[in-house]
Short mmCIF file of C-alpha atoms in Angstrom, two decimals:
data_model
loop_
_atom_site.label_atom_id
_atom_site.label_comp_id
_atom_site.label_asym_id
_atom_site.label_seq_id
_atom_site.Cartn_x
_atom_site.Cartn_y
_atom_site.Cartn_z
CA UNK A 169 -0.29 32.57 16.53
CA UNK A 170 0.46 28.98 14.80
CA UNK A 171 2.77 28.52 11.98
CA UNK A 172 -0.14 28.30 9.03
CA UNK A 173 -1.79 31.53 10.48
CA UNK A 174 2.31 33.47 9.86
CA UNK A 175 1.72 31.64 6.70
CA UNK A 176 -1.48 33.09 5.36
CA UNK A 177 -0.65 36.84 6.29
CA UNK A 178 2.64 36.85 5.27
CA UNK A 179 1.04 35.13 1.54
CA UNK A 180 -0.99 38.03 1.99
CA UNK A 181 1.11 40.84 2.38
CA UNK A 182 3.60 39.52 -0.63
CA UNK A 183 0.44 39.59 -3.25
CA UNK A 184 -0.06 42.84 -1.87
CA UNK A 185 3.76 44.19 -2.45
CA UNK A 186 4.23 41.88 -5.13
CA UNK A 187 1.08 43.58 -7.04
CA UNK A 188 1.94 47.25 -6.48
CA UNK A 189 5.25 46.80 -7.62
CA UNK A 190 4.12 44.78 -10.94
CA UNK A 191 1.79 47.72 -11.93
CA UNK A 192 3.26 50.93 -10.50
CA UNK A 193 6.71 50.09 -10.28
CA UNK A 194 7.61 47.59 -13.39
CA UNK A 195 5.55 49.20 -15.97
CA UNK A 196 5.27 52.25 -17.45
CA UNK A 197 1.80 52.62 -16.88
CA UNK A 198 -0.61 55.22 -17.77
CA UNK A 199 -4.35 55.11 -16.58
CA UNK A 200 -6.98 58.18 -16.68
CA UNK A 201 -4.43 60.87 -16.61
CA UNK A 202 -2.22 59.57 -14.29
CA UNK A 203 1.28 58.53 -15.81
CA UNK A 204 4.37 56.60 -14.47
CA UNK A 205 6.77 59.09 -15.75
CA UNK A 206 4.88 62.15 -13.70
CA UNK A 207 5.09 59.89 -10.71
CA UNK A 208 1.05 60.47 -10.32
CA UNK A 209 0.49 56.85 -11.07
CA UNK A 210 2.54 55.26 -8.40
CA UNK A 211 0.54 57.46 -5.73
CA UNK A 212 -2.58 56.97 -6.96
CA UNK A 213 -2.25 53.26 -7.22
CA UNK A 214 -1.33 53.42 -3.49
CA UNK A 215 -4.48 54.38 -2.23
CA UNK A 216 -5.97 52.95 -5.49
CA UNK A 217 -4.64 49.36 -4.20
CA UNK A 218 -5.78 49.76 -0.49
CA UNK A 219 -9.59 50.55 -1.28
CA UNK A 220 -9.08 47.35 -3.32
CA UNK A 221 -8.07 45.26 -0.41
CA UNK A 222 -10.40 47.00 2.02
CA UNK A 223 -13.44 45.22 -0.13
CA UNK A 224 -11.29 42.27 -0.16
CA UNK A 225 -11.33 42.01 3.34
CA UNK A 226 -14.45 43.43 3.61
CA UNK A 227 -15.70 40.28 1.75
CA UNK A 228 -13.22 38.06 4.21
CA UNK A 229 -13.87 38.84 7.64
CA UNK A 230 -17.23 40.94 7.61
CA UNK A 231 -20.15 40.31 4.21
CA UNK A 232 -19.56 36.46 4.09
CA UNK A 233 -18.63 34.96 7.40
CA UNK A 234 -21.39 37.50 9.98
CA UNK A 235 -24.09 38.08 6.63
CA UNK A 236 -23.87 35.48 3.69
CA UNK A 237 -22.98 32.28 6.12
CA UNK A 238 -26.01 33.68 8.57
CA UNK A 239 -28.79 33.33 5.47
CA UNK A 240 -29.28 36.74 5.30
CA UNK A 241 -28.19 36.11 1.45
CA UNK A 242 -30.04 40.00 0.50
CA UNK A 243 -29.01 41.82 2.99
CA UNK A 244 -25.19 40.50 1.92
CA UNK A 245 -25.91 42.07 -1.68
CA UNK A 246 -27.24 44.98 -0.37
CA UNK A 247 -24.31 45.54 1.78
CA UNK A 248 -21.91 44.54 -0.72
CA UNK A 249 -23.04 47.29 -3.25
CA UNK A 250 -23.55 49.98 -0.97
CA UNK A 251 -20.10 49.34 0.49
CA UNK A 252 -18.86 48.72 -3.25
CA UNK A 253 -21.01 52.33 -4.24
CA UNK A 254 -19.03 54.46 -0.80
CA UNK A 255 -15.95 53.13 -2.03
CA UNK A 256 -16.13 53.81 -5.24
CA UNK A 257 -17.40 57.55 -4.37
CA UNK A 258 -14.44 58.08 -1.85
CA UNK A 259 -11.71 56.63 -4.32
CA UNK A 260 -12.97 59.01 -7.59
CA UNK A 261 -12.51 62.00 -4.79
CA UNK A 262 -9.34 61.09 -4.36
CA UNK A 263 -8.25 61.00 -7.84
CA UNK A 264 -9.83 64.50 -8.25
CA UNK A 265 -7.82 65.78 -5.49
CA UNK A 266 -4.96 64.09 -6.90
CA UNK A 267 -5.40 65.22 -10.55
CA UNK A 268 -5.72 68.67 -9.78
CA UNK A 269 -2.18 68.84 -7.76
CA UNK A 270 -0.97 67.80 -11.45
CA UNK A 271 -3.49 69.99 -13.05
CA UNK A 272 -5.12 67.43 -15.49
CA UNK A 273 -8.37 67.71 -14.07
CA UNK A 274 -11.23 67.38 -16.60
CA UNK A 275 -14.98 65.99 -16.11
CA UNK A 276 -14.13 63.59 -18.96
CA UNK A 277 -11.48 61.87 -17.01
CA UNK A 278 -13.55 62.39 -13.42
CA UNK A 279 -16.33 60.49 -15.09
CA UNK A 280 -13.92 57.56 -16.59
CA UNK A 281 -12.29 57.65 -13.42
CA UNK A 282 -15.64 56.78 -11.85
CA UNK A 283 -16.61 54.28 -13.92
CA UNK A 284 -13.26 52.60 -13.60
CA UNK A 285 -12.93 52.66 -10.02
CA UNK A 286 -16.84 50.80 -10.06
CA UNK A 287 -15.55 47.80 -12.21
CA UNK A 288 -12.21 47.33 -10.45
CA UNK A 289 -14.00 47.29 -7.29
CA UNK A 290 -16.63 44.50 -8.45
CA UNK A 291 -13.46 42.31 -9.44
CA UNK A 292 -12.23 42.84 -6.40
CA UNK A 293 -15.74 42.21 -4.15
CA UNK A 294 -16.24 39.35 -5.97
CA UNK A 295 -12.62 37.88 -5.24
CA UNK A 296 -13.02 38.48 -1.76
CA UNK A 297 -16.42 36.61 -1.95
CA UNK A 298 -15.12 33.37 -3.60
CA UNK A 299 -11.91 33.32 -1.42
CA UNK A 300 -14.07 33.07 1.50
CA UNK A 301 -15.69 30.73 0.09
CA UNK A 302 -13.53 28.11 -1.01
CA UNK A 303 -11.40 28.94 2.54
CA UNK A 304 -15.12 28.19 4.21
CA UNK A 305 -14.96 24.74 2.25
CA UNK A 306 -11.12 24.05 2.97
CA UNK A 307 -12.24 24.52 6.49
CA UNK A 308 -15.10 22.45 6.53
CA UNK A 309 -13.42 19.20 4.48
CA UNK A 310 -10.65 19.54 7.38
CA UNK A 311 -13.59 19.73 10.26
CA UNK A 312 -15.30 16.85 8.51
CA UNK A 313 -11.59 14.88 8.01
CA UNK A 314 -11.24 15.40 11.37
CA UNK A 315 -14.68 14.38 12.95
CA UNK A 316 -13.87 11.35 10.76
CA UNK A 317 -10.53 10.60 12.28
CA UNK A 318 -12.32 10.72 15.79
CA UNK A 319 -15.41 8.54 14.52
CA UNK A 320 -12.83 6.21 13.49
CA UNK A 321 -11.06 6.49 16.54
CA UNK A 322 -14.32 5.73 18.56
CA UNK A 323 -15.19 2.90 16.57
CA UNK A 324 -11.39 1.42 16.29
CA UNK A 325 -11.71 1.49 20.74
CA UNK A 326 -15.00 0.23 20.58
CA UNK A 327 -13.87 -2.55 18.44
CA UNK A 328 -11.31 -3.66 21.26
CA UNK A 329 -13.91 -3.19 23.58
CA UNK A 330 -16.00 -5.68 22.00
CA UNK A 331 -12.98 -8.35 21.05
CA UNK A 332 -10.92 -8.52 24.44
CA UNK A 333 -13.61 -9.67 26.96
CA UNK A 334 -14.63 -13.02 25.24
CA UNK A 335 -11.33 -13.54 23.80
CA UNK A 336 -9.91 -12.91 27.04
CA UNK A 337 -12.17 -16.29 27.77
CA UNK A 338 -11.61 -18.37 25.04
CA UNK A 339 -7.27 -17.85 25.43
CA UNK A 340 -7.30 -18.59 28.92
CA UNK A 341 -9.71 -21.42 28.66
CA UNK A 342 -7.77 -22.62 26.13
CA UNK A 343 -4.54 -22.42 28.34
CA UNK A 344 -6.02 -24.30 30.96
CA UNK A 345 -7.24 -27.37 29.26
CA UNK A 346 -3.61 -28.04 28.16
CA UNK A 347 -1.89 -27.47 31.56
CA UNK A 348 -1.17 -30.86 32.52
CA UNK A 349 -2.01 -32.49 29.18
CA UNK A 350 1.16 -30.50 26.99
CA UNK A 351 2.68 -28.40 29.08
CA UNK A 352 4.81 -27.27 26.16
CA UNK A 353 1.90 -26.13 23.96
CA UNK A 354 0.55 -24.24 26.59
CA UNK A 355 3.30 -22.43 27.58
CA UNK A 356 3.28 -21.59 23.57
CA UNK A 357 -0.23 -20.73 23.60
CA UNK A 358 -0.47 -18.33 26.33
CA UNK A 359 3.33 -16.67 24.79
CA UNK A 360 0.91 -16.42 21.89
CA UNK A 361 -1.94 -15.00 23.66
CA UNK A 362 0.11 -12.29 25.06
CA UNK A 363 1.46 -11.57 22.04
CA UNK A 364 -2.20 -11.05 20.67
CA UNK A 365 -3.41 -8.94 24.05
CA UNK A 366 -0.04 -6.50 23.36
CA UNK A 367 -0.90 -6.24 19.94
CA UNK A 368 -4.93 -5.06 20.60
CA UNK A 369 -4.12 -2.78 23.48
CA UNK A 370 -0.87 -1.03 22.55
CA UNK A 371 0.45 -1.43 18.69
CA UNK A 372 -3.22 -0.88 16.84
CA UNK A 373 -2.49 2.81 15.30
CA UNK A 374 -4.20 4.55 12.50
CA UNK A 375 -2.28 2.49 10.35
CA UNK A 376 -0.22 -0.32 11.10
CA UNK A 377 2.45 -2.74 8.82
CA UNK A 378 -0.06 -4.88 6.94
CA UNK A 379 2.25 -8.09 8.07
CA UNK A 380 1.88 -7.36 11.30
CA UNK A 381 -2.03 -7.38 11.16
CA UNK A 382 -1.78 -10.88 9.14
CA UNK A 383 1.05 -11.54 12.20
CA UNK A 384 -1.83 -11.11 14.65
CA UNK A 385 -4.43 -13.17 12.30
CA UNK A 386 -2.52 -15.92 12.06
CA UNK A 387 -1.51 -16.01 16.12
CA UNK A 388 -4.82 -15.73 16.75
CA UNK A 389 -6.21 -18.80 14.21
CA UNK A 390 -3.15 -20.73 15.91
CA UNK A 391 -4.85 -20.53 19.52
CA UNK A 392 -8.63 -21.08 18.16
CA UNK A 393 -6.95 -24.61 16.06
CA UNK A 394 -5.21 -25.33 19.42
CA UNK A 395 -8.75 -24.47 21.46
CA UNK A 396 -11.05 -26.30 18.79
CA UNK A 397 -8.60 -29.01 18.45
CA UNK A 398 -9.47 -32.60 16.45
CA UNK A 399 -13.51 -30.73 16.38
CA UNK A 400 -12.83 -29.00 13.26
CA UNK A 401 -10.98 -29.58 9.91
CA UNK A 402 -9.21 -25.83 9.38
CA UNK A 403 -7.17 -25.10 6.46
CA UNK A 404 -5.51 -21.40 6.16
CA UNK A 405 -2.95 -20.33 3.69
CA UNK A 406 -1.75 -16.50 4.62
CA UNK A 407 0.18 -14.59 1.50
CA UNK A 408 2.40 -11.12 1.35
CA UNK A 409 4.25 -10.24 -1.33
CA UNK A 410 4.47 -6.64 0.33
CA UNK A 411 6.83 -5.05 3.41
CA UNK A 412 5.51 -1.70 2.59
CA UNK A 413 2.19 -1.80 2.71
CA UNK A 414 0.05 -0.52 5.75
CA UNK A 415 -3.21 -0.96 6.63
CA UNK A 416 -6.35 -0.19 9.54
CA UNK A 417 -5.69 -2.72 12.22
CA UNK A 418 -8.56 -5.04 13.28
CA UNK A 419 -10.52 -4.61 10.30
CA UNK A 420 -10.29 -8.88 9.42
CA UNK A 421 -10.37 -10.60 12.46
CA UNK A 422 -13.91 -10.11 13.25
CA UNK A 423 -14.70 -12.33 10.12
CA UNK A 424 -12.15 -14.91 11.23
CA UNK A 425 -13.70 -15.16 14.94
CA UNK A 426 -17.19 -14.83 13.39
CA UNK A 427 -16.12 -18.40 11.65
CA UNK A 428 -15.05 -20.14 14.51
CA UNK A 429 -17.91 -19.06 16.55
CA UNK A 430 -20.49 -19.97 14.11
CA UNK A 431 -18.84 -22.93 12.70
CA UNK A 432 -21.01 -25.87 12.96
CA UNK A 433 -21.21 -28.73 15.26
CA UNK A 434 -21.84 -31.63 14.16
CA UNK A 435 -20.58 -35.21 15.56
CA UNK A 436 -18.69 -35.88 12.55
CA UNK A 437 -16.13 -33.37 12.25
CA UNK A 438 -15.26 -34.24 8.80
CA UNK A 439 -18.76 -31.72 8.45
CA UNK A 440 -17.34 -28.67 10.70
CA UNK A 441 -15.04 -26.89 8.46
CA UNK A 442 -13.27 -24.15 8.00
CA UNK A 443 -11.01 -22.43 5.37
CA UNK A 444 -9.28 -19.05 5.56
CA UNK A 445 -7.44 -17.24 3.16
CA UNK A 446 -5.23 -14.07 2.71
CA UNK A 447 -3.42 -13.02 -0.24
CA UNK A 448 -1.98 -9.82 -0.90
CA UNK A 449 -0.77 -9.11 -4.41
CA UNK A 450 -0.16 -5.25 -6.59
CA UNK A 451 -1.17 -3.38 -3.47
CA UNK A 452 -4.92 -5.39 -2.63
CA UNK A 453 -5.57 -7.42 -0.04
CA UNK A 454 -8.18 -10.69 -0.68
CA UNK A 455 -9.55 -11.94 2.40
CA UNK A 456 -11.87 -15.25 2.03
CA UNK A 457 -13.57 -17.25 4.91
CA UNK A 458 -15.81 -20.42 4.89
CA UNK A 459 -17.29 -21.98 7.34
CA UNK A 460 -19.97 -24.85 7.64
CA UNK A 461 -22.71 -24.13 9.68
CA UNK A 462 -25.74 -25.89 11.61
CA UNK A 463 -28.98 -24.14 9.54
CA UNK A 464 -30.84 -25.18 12.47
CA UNK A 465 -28.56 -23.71 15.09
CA UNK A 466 -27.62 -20.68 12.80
CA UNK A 467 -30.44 -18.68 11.22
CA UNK A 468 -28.77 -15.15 10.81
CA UNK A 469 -24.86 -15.48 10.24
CA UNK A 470 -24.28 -12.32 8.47
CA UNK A 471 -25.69 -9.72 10.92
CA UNK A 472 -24.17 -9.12 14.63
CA UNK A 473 -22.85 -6.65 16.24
CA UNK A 474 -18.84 -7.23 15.17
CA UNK A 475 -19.75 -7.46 11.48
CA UNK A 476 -22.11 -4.52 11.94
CA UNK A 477 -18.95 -2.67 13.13
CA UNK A 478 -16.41 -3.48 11.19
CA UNK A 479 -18.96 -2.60 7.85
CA UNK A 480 -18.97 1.14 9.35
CA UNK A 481 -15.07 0.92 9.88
CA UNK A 482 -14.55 -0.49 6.08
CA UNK A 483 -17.08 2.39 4.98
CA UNK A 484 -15.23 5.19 6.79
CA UNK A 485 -12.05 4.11 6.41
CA UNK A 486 -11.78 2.47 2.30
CA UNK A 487 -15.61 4.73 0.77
CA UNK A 488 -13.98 3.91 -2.73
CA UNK A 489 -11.68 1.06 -2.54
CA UNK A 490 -12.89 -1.96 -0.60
CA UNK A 491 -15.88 -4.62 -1.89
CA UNK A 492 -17.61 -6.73 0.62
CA UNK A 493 -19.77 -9.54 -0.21
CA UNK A 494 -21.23 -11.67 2.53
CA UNK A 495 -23.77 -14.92 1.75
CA UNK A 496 -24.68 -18.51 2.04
CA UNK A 497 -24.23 -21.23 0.02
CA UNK A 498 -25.56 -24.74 0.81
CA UNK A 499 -24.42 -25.31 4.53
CA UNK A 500 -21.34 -22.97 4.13
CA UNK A 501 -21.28 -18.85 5.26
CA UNK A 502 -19.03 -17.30 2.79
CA UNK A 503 -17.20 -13.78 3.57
CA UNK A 504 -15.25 -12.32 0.30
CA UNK A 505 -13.70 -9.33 1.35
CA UNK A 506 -10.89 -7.22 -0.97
CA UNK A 507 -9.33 -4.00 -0.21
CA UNK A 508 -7.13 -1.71 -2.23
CA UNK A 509 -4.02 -0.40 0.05
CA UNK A 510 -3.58 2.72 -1.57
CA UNK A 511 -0.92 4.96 -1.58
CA UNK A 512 -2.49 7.02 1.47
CA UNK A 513 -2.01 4.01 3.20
CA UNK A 514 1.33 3.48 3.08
CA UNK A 515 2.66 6.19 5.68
CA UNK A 516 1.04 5.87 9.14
CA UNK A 517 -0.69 8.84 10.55
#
């Protein structure tokens, strides 16, 4: 038995206790000819209280989870009153047994006894019924949180899946067209490609430091300036004002690489730009990337399968607290993206 489960029944037991010592212990109490001061109270509330909890229960573990959750919605208020009706029937006996040990039986009080017994009973069916209920929802919000957390999961490995093979290419590629020309540089580059490999297979949590993931943008628009070289005209200006902050790894390279893989062209290079920006100020993250691109050569920038992706991961991952706007204008693609790092995102999970 887990911790929660010792929780819950001991919670339980206490609002049992807790309750029969409130009303029969610290109260002078009086109810349909039983008294405190007789001591006829404190025994009829005993077997008072556990008919209450038996349609409590009733409610918990029998009426709403086998009946009212199978659609057999009738049949559950069918049940319910009989069971409420037996109860109700077996309690009044009781208190007419118990009333005539103290010889205070009357039919006045048998039949207010009755009628009491029937109300108290209701409250207590229908407490049963909406604490099942609202357990049935806690339950199912933490079933859904979790088949979240594994569709995120799924998507977050399918997302590496989908980066490391052709950027596996494009860093080793890279590497070899400087061996021999700058030794130096490539040394650098492939520390830096490392660096970016570690980073996908082993340090992308939940949640990771937000500087980190700009860390592992900025590595990675190093190695595609080194690859692309004198071709393009890139300008990038990366801003943190924040050590705190965490957020879901991978979620802004795929609009970075998108840009250098559709980036135009063209014989001039002056025309093949690209400009990248990331500022982080109050807790949001702005992300902003233009490219040029060859209308000929580029019909449909704003679909694909990475951008397709990483829509579903921003969906799942900020519902409320991320805008996305993606669009052409003249010969540039233009991705606007801005998330809100909330408080939920600052602890890692």
């Amino acid at each position: 038995m887990n911790t929660s489960k010792i929780t819950v029944i001991t919670g339980h037991v206490l609002f049992w206790l807790f309750n029969y010592w409130v009303i029969a212990m610290g109260s002078e109490f009086n109810w349909n000819g039983f008294t405190t001061n007789s001591g006829s109270f404190g025994y009829a509330y005993i077997y008072g209280l556990f008919f209450n909890a038996f349609l409590f229960y009733a409610q918990v573990f029998w009426l709403y989870p086998i009946v009212y959750r199978n659609k057999k919605k009738l049949k559950f208020y069918v049940l319910s009153i009989i069971t409420i009706i037996i109860i109700t029937i077996i309690e009044t006996y009781f208190d007419y047994l118990l009333l005539g040990i103290y010889n205070v039986r009357s039919e006045q009080l048998l039949s207010a006894n009755l009628n009491t017994n029937f109300i108290v009973h209701i409250i207590y069916t229908i407490a049963g019924f909406y604490y099942s209920l609202k357990f049935a929802l806690i339950t199912s919000k933490k079933a859904n949180q979790k088949l979240l957390e594994e569709s995120y999961k799924t998507e977050l490995k399918y997302l590496k899946a989908q980066l490391n093979p052709h950027f596996l290419f494009n860093g080793i590629n890279s590497v070899y067209h400087l061996i021999g020309k700058n030794n130096d540089l490539a040394k650098e580059t492939l520390l830096q490609f490392s660096g970016l490999l570690r980073y996908q297979l082993y340090e992308t949590n939940t949640h990771i430091p937000l500087e980190n993931e700009l860390d592992y943008v900025l590595k990675y628009i190093k190695i595609e300036e080194t690859r692309r070289g004198s071709d393009i005209r890139l300008d990038y200006n990366i801003q943190t004002n924040s050590h705190q902050l965490k957020i879901a790894p991978l979620l802004l390279i795929p609009f970075i690489e998108n840009s250098f893989k559709h980036c135009s062209n063209y014989l001039d290079s002056n025309f093949n730009t690209i400009k990248i920006s990331i500022k982080e100020a109050g807790g949001e993250i702005h992300l902003n990337v233009t490219n040029s691109y060859d209308k000929s050569a580029n019909e449909d920038l704003v679909g694909g399968i990475g951008l397709f992706n990483v829509k579903k991961r921003l969906a799942l991952l900020y519902p409320d607290t991320h805008e996305l706007k993606i669009f052409k204008e003249e010969n540039n693609h233009i991705v606007d993206l801005s998330i809100h790092l909330s408080n939920s995102n600052h602890e890692a999970t």
